[in-house]
Tab-separated table of C-alpha atoms in Angstrom:
chain	number	residue	atom	x	y	z
H	3	MET	CA	-0.043	-0.020	-0.022
H	4	LYS	CA	1.267	3.460	-0.942
H	5	GLN	CA	2.195	5.512	2.106
H	6	ILE	CA	1.749	9.234	2.536
H	7	LYS	CA	2.858	11.697	5.269
H	8	MET	CA	0.162	12.580	7.742
H	9	GLY	CA	-0.360	16.318	7.841
H	10	CYS	CA	2.773	18.185	8.838
H	11	THR	CA	4.257	15.190	10.669
H	12	THR	CA	6.784	12.657	9.563
H	13	LEU	CA	4.433	9.800	10.385
H	14	SER	CA	3.293	7.586	7.444
H	15	ILE	CA	-0.267	6.504	6.851
H	16	PRO	CA	-1.718	4.464	4.092
H	17	ALA	CA	-3.106	6.267	1.068
H	18	MET	CA	-6.451	4.531	1.785
H	19	ALA	CA	-8.600	4.268	4.834
H	20	LEU	CA	-11.576	1.841	5.506
H	21	GLY	CA	-14.783	3.830	6.210
H	22	ILE	CA	-17.155	2.037	8.464
H	23	MET	CA	-20.415	4.047	7.963
H	24	ARG	CA	-22.252	0.834	6.686
H	25	MET	CA	-20.755	-1.524	9.192
H	26	ASN	CA	-24.143	-1.364	11.120
H	27	GLN	CA	-25.613	-3.525	8.310
H	28	LYS	CA	-23.114	-6.263	8.984
H	29	SER	CA	-22.837	-9.019	11.556
H	30	VAL	CA	-19.696	-9.198	13.785
H	31	PRO	CA	-18.226	-11.973	11.556
H	32	GLU	CA	-18.926	-10.147	8.420
H	33	ALA	CA	-17.363	-6.950	9.942
H	34	GLN	CA	-14.261	-8.979	10.688
H	35	VAL	CA	-13.888	-10.148	7.149
H	36	ALA	CA	-14.082	-6.563	5.849
H	37	ILE	CA	-11.503	-5.290	8.423
H	38	GLN	CA	-9.217	-8.264	7.606
H	39	ALA	CA	-9.489	-7.668	3.947
H	40	ALA	CA	-8.545	-4.011	4.389
H	41	TYR	CA	-5.782	-4.845	6.690
H	42	ASP	CA	-4.311	-7.538	4.426
H	43	ALA	CA	-4.296	-4.979	1.671
H	44	GLY	CA	-2.221	-2.609	3.794
H	45	ILE	CA	-5.195	-0.443	4.915
H	46	ASN	CA	-4.595	-0.146	8.501
H	47	PHE	CA	-6.513	3.041	8.928
H	48	ILE	CA	-10.146	3.098	10.121
H	49	ASP	CA	-12.521	6.127	9.498
H	50	SER	CA	-15.655	6.302	11.643
H	51	ALA	CA	-18.229	8.816	13.129
H	52	ASP	CA	-20.363	8.766	16.132
H	53	ILE	CA	-23.505	9.118	13.929
H	54	TYR	CA	-22.806	6.165	11.601
H	55	GLY	CA	-25.738	3.759	12.110
H	56	GLY	CA	-26.696	5.693	15.114
H	57	GLY	CA	-23.656	4.498	16.851
H	58	LYS	CA	-24.263	0.885	15.831
H	59	SER	CA	-21.341	0.903	13.325
H	60	GLU	CA	-18.893	1.546	16.052
H	61	GLU	CA	-20.458	-1.059	18.290
H	62	ILE	CA	-20.084	-3.706	15.585
H	63	PHE	CA	-16.484	-2.490	14.949
H	64	GLY	CA	-15.656	-2.690	18.620
H	65	GLN	CA	-17.025	-6.223	18.936
H	66	ALA	CA	-15.332	-7.379	15.733
H	67	PHE	CA	-11.897	-5.773	16.289
H	68	SER	CA	-11.634	-6.895	20.017
H	69	GLN	CA	-11.876	-10.486	18.786
H	70	MET	CA	-9.269	-10.175	16.042
H	71	GLN	CA	-5.488	-10.837	16.125
H	72	ILE	CA	-4.584	-7.290	14.896
H	73	LYS	CA	-2.736	-5.388	17.564
H	74	ARG	CA	-4.334	-1.961	18.482
H	75	GLU	CA	-1.021	-0.072	17.879
H	76	GLU	CA	-1.067	-1.507	14.324
H	77	MET	CA	-4.304	0.324	13.434
H	78	PHE	CA	-4.870	4.074	13.117
H	79	ILE	CA	-8.411	4.708	14.217
H	80	LEU	CA	-10.206	8.033	13.441
H	81	SER	CA	-13.764	9.046	14.543
H	82	LYS	CA	-15.832	12.192	14.083
H	83	THR	CA	-18.240	14.053	16.225
H	84	GLY	CA	-20.338	17.251	15.989
H	85	ILE	CA	-23.488	16.167	14.221
H	86	VAL	CA	-26.512	15.656	16.498
H	87	PRO	CA	-28.908	13.611	14.338
H	88	GLY	CA	-31.931	15.434	13.126
H	89	LYS	CA	-31.272	18.318	15.449
H	90	ARG	CA	-28.141	20.442	15.126
H	91	TYR	CA	-24.352	20.666	14.852
H	92	ASP	CA	-22.686	20.865	18.289
H	93	PHE	CA	-19.026	21.773	18.814
H	94	SER	CA	-19.472	22.708	22.451
H	95	LYS	CA	-16.819	21.499	24.812
H	96	GLU	CA	-19.371	19.425	26.757
H	97	HIS	CA	-20.583	17.682	23.639
H	98	ILE	CA	-17.105	16.949	22.331
H	99	LEU	CA	-15.935	15.506	25.568
H	100	HIS	CA	-19.022	13.406	26.076
H	101	SER	CA	-18.996	12.197	22.476
H	102	VAL	CA	-15.407	10.959	22.749
H	103	ASP	CA	-16.215	8.993	25.911
H	104	GLU	CA	-19.070	7.321	24.145
H	105	ILE	CA	-17.037	6.565	20.983
H	106	LEU	CA	-14.334	4.948	23.105
H	107	GLU	CA	-16.857	2.849	24.953
H	108	ARG	CA	-18.614	1.661	21.723
H	109	MET	CA	-15.420	0.930	19.928
H	110	GLN	CA	-13.855	-0.749	23.040
H	111	LEU	CA	-10.802	1.503	22.846
H	112	ASP	CA	-8.644	3.351	25.334
H	113	TYR	CA	-7.816	6.140	22.898
H	114	LEU	CA	-8.501	7.471	19.423
H	115	ASP	CA	-5.596	8.175	17.094
H	116	SER	CA	-7.638	11.151	15.708
H	117	LEU	CA	-10.789	13.027	16.471
H	118	VAL	CA	-12.318	15.023	13.541
H	119	LEU	CA	-15.061	17.616	13.715
H	120	HIS	CA	-17.869	16.511	11.462
H	121	ARG	CA	-19.042	19.540	9.331
H	122	PRO	CA	-18.835	23.151	10.344
H	123	ASP	CA	-21.019	24.384	13.300
H	124	ALA	CA	-22.072	28.048	12.809
H	125	LEU	CA	-22.013	28.508	16.576
H	126	MET	CA	-18.441	27.222	17.010
H	127	ASP	CA	-16.331	29.019	19.531
H	128	PRO	CA	-12.682	28.104	18.695
H	129	GLU	CA	-11.446	28.742	22.159
H	130	GLU	CA	-14.131	26.236	23.570
H	131	VAL	CA	-13.086	23.624	21.086
H	132	ALA	CA	-9.358	24.352	21.977
H	133	GLU	CA	-10.115	23.641	25.667
H	134	ALA	CA	-11.843	20.393	24.693
H	135	PHE	CA	-8.916	19.325	22.487
H	136	ASP	CA	-6.375	20.211	25.199
H	137	GLN	CA	-8.337	18.106	27.819
H	138	LEU	CA	-8.737	15.082	25.486
H	139	GLN	CA	-5.074	15.111	24.621
H	140	ALA	CA	-3.870	15.640	28.229
H	141	ALA	CA	-6.056	12.604	29.230
H	142	GLY	CA	-4.552	10.441	26.606
H	143	LYS	CA	-7.917	9.904	24.868
H	144	VAL	CA	-7.003	11.477	21.488
H	145	ARG	CA	-3.644	11.846	19.849
H	146	PHE	CA	-4.414	14.133	16.793
H	147	PHE	CA	-7.179	16.227	15.515
H	148	GLY	CA	-8.839	17.335	12.248
H	149	VAL	CA	-11.977	18.653	10.590
H	150	SER	CA	-14.392	17.700	7.874
H	151	ASN	CA	-16.000	19.960	5.100
H	152	PHE	CA	-14.280	23.066	6.421
H	153	ASP	CA	-13.366	25.949	4.023
H	154	VAL	CA	-10.096	27.786	4.347
H	155	ILE	CA	-11.289	30.486	6.563
H	156	GLN	CA	-13.081	28.111	8.971
H	157	PHE	CA	-9.963	25.952	9.083
H	158	LYS	CA	-7.646	28.948	9.849
H	159	LEU	CA	-10.110	30.293	12.363
H	160	LEU	CA	-10.099	27.234	14.425
H	161	GLN	CA	-6.343	26.583	13.903
H	162	SER	CA	-5.612	30.054	15.315
H	163	CYS	CA	-6.810	28.950	18.750
H	164	LEU	CA	-5.415	25.500	18.954
H	165	SER	CA	-2.204	24.278	20.515
H	166	GLN	CA	-2.337	21.263	18.075
H	167	ARG	CA	-1.899	21.391	14.318
H	168	LEU	CA	-4.998	20.189	12.525
H	169	MET	CA	-4.007	17.097	10.457
H	170	PHE	CA	-6.999	16.425	8.252
H	171	ASN	CA	-9.920	17.920	6.401
H	172	GLN	CA	-12.403	15.501	4.891
H	173	LEU	CA	-13.816	16.628	1.588
H	174	GLN	CA	-15.957	14.976	-1.084
H	175	PHE	CA	-13.843	14.194	-4.195
H	176	SER	CA	-14.187	11.660	-7.021
H	177	LEU	CA	-14.441	11.427	-10.765
H	178	LYS	CA	-18.033	12.640	-10.454
H	179	HIS	CA	-17.294	15.363	-7.794
H	180	THR	CA	-14.413	17.397	-9.197
H	181	GLY	CA	-15.201	20.859	-8.057
H	182	MET	CA	-11.943	21.225	-6.083
H	183	ILE	CA	-10.061	21.197	-9.369
H	184	ASP	CA	-12.512	22.330	-12.001
H	185	PHE	CA	-12.388	26.043	-11.128
H	186	GLY	CA	-8.648	26.201	-11.289
H	187	MET	CA	-8.681	25.069	-14.913
H	188	HIS	CA	-11.578	27.488	-15.682
H	189	MET	CA	-10.089	30.603	-13.997
H	190	ASN	CA	-11.560	33.845	-15.101
H	191	MET	CA	-14.351	32.258	-17.008
H	192	LEU	CA	-18.105	32.675	-16.646
H	193	ASP	CA	-19.116	29.024	-16.878
H	194	GLU	CA	-20.400	26.769	-14.065
H	195	SER	CA	-17.025	25.124	-13.656
H	196	SER	CA	-15.228	28.406	-12.849
H	197	ILE	CA	-17.067	28.693	-9.500
H	198	ASP	CA	-14.767	28.256	-6.490
H	199	ARG	CA	-16.947	26.327	-4.076
H	200	ASP	CA	-14.469	25.308	-1.397
H	201	SER	CA	-12.145	28.372	-1.115
H	202	GLN	CA	-9.237	26.676	-2.799
H	203	PHE	CA	-8.743	24.278	0.016
H	204	LEU	CA	-6.829	21.784	-2.003
H	205	ASP	CA	-4.098	24.182	-2.768
H	206	TYR	CA	-4.145	25.571	0.755
H	207	ALA	CA	-3.671	21.963	2.013
H	208	ARG	CA	-0.573	21.553	-0.145
H	209	LEU	CA	0.902	24.840	1.065
H	210	HIS	CA	0.310	24.117	4.676
H	211	LYS	CA	0.709	20.317	4.782
H	212	VAL	CA	-2.796	19.226	5.669
H	213	THR	CA	-3.987	15.781	4.581
H	214	VAL	CA	-7.242	15.936	2.530
H	215	GLN	CA	-9.214	12.857	2.918
H	216	ALA	CA	-11.589	12.105	0.025
H	217	TRP	CA	-14.945	10.799	0.998
H	218	SER	CA	-17.369	9.116	-1.432
H	219	PRO	CA	-14.646	8.322	-3.885
H	220	PHE	CA	-16.915	6.208	-6.006
H	221	GLN	CA	-20.156	8.134	-5.640
H	222	TYR	CA	-21.986	10.840	-7.505
H	223	GLY	CA	-24.131	13.469	-5.977
H	224	MET	CA	-24.891	13.514	-2.305
H	225	PHE	CA	-24.877	9.783	-1.559
H	226	LYS	CA	-27.068	9.124	-4.690
H	227	GLY	CA	-25.098	5.978	-5.590
H	228	THR	CA	-22.066	4.768	-7.161
H	229	PHE	CA	-21.039	5.634	-10.764
H	230	ILE	CA	-19.197	2.295	-11.079
H	231	ASP	CA	-21.182	0.020	-13.533
H	232	ASN	CA	-23.976	2.628	-13.466
H	233	ASP	CA	-25.922	2.735	-16.885
H	234	GLY	CA	-26.308	6.396	-16.287
H	235	PHE	CA	-22.639	7.000	-17.009
H	236	PRO	CA	-21.762	4.893	-20.035
H	237	LYS	CA	-18.819	6.906	-21.317
H	238	LEU	CA	-17.198	6.920	-17.878
H	239	ASN	CA	-17.549	3.312	-17.364
H	240	GLN	CA	-16.312	2.511	-20.923
H	241	GLU	CA	-13.106	4.461	-20.127
H	242	LEU	CA	-12.821	2.884	-16.654
H	243	GLN	CA	-13.155	-0.563	-18.168
H	244	LYS	CA	-10.537	0.241	-20.887
H	245	LEU	CA	-8.010	1.067	-18.276
H	246	ALA	CA	-9.003	-1.748	-15.899
H	247	ASP	CA	-8.327	-4.231	-18.744
H	248	LYS	CA	-5.004	-2.505	-19.403
H	249	TYR	CA	-3.822	-2.712	-15.779
H	250	GLU	CA	-5.567	-5.992	-15.021
H	251	VAL	CA	-7.703	-4.605	-12.150
H	252	GLY	CA	-11.357	-3.679	-11.598
H	253	LYS	CA	-12.983	-0.309	-12.135
H	254	ASN	CA	-12.787	0.599	-8.457
H	255	ALA	CA	-8.935	0.546	-8.676
H	256	ILE	CA	-8.896	2.845	-11.679
H	257	ALA	CA	-11.251	5.393	-10.055
H	258	ALA	CA	-8.981	5.209	-6.882
H	259	ALA	CA	-5.848	5.589	-8.967
H	260	TRP	CA	-7.331	8.702	-10.552
H	261	ILE	CA	-7.640	10.355	-7.125
H	262	LEU	CA	-4.193	9.209	-5.938
H	263	CYS	CA	-2.581	10.512	-9.101
H	264	HIS	CA	-3.144	14.072	-7.891
H	265	PRO	CA	-0.038	15.477	-6.295
H	266	ALA	CA	-1.751	16.637	-3.041
H	267	ASN	CA	-1.205	13.220	-1.430
H	268	ILE	CA	-4.870	12.767	-0.971
H	269	GLN	CA	-6.058	9.835	1.291
H	270	ILE	CA	-9.069	7.909	0.039
H	271	LEU	CA	-11.779	6.880	2.416
H	272	VAL	CA	-13.168	3.557	0.987
H	273	GLY	CA	-16.690	3.018	2.445
H	274	SER	CA	-17.322	-0.347	1.105
H	275	MET	CA	-17.958	-3.369	3.331
H	276	ASN	CA	-17.526	-5.761	0.285
H	277	PRO	CA	-14.193	-7.589	0.648
H	278	GLN	CA	-13.780	-7.880	-3.083
H	279	HIS	CA	-14.306	-4.127	-3.629
H	280	ILE	CA	-11.921	-3.291	-0.770
H	281	ARG	CA	-9.190	-5.429	-2.271
H	282	ASP	CA	-9.821	-4.068	-5.781
H	283	SER	CA	-9.735	-0.518	-4.579
H	284	ALA	CA	-6.560	-1.124	-2.713
H	285	LYS	CA	-4.893	-2.114	-6.000
H	286	GLY	CA	-5.462	1.410	-7.283
H	287	ALA	CA	-2.529	2.516	-4.964
H	288	LYS	CA	-0.129	0.643	-7.080
H	289	ILE	CA	-1.210	2.117	-10.444
H	290	ARG	CA	0.355	5.249	-11.877
H	291	LEU	CA	-1.915	6.588	-14.526
H	292	THR	CA	-0.396	8.629	-17.408
H	293	ARG	CA	-1.381	12.197	-17.731
H	294	GLN	CA	-3.378	11.397	-20.758
H	295	GLU	CA	-5.231	8.635	-19.074
H	296	TRP	CA	-5.981	10.961	-16.141
H	297	TYR	CA	-7.374	13.586	-18.369
H	298	ASP	CA	-9.283	10.976	-20.500
H	299	LEU	CA	-11.025	9.954	-17.261
H	300	TYR	CA	-11.764	13.452	-16.294
H	301	LEU	CA	-13.382	14.227	-19.649
H	302	ALA	CA	-15.287	10.944	-19.795
H	303	ALA	CA	-16.881	11.852	-16.416
H	304	GLY	CA	-18.602	14.758	-18.108
H	305	ASN	CA	-16.053	17.556	-17.548
H	306	TYR	CA	-14.563	19.655	-20.201
H	307	LEU	CA	-11.490	21.725	-20.663
H	308	PRO	CA	-11.497	25.361	-21.914
């Protein structure tokens, strides 16, 4: 598995992580198969959130992982907090501290390798968040911190009050969600693709050594479904299949390789619980697409160049 540097540190993490959002739909033995498939492929990084399956995903993970032969220190485990289902976002100190205790209990862990704030809270008090982070780190409950879906100003505002460096920002990115790179190639134009929707965070991340984690790498829209083998995207699937045949892998591997080809050292969050899909996606880390192949996929996905 390709390794990348985590944020501004010298620590290495795999270029792919296993997202367990759908683990609540699996039995404990099925969850173990998915975790083992990822681990065997070099994916020893887990991405979770307290709202996944209403907490059930973390419970299943905790039961499954506690019975496996993988050592805790061999796995990097990240979880997110801040979304209160159906009610609000909440970055209050009280909520953050309480959520971490519940996460650790569900996952049967003594500590998290990273805690990520899940989507921006309009009522965020950066100094209050800083107090929570300091307390969690001092107690040995969380090693590193990050955010999800923050723009540059939100990121800088929070960072200005923290004693820790933010390591991650989780952002949607795939062949069918390319806004982070579209506007740069359509600069100073008046078309839809010229709109900067994320305050140039990808370039900011490269300048300031923040690891961007790409969620929904095989999805289109907001959880509408996968574009892989989807009849609605014939041209894209034709191009994916052509390259899959060339590199002797599946389409997931090519879609993953497309993301990893970007020089920002993006980490992919693979949300599948299908061991075959996990193994195939992992193969994408070994593929280096040519520049022409990368652009051919970009165009086949329905994008255009000026």
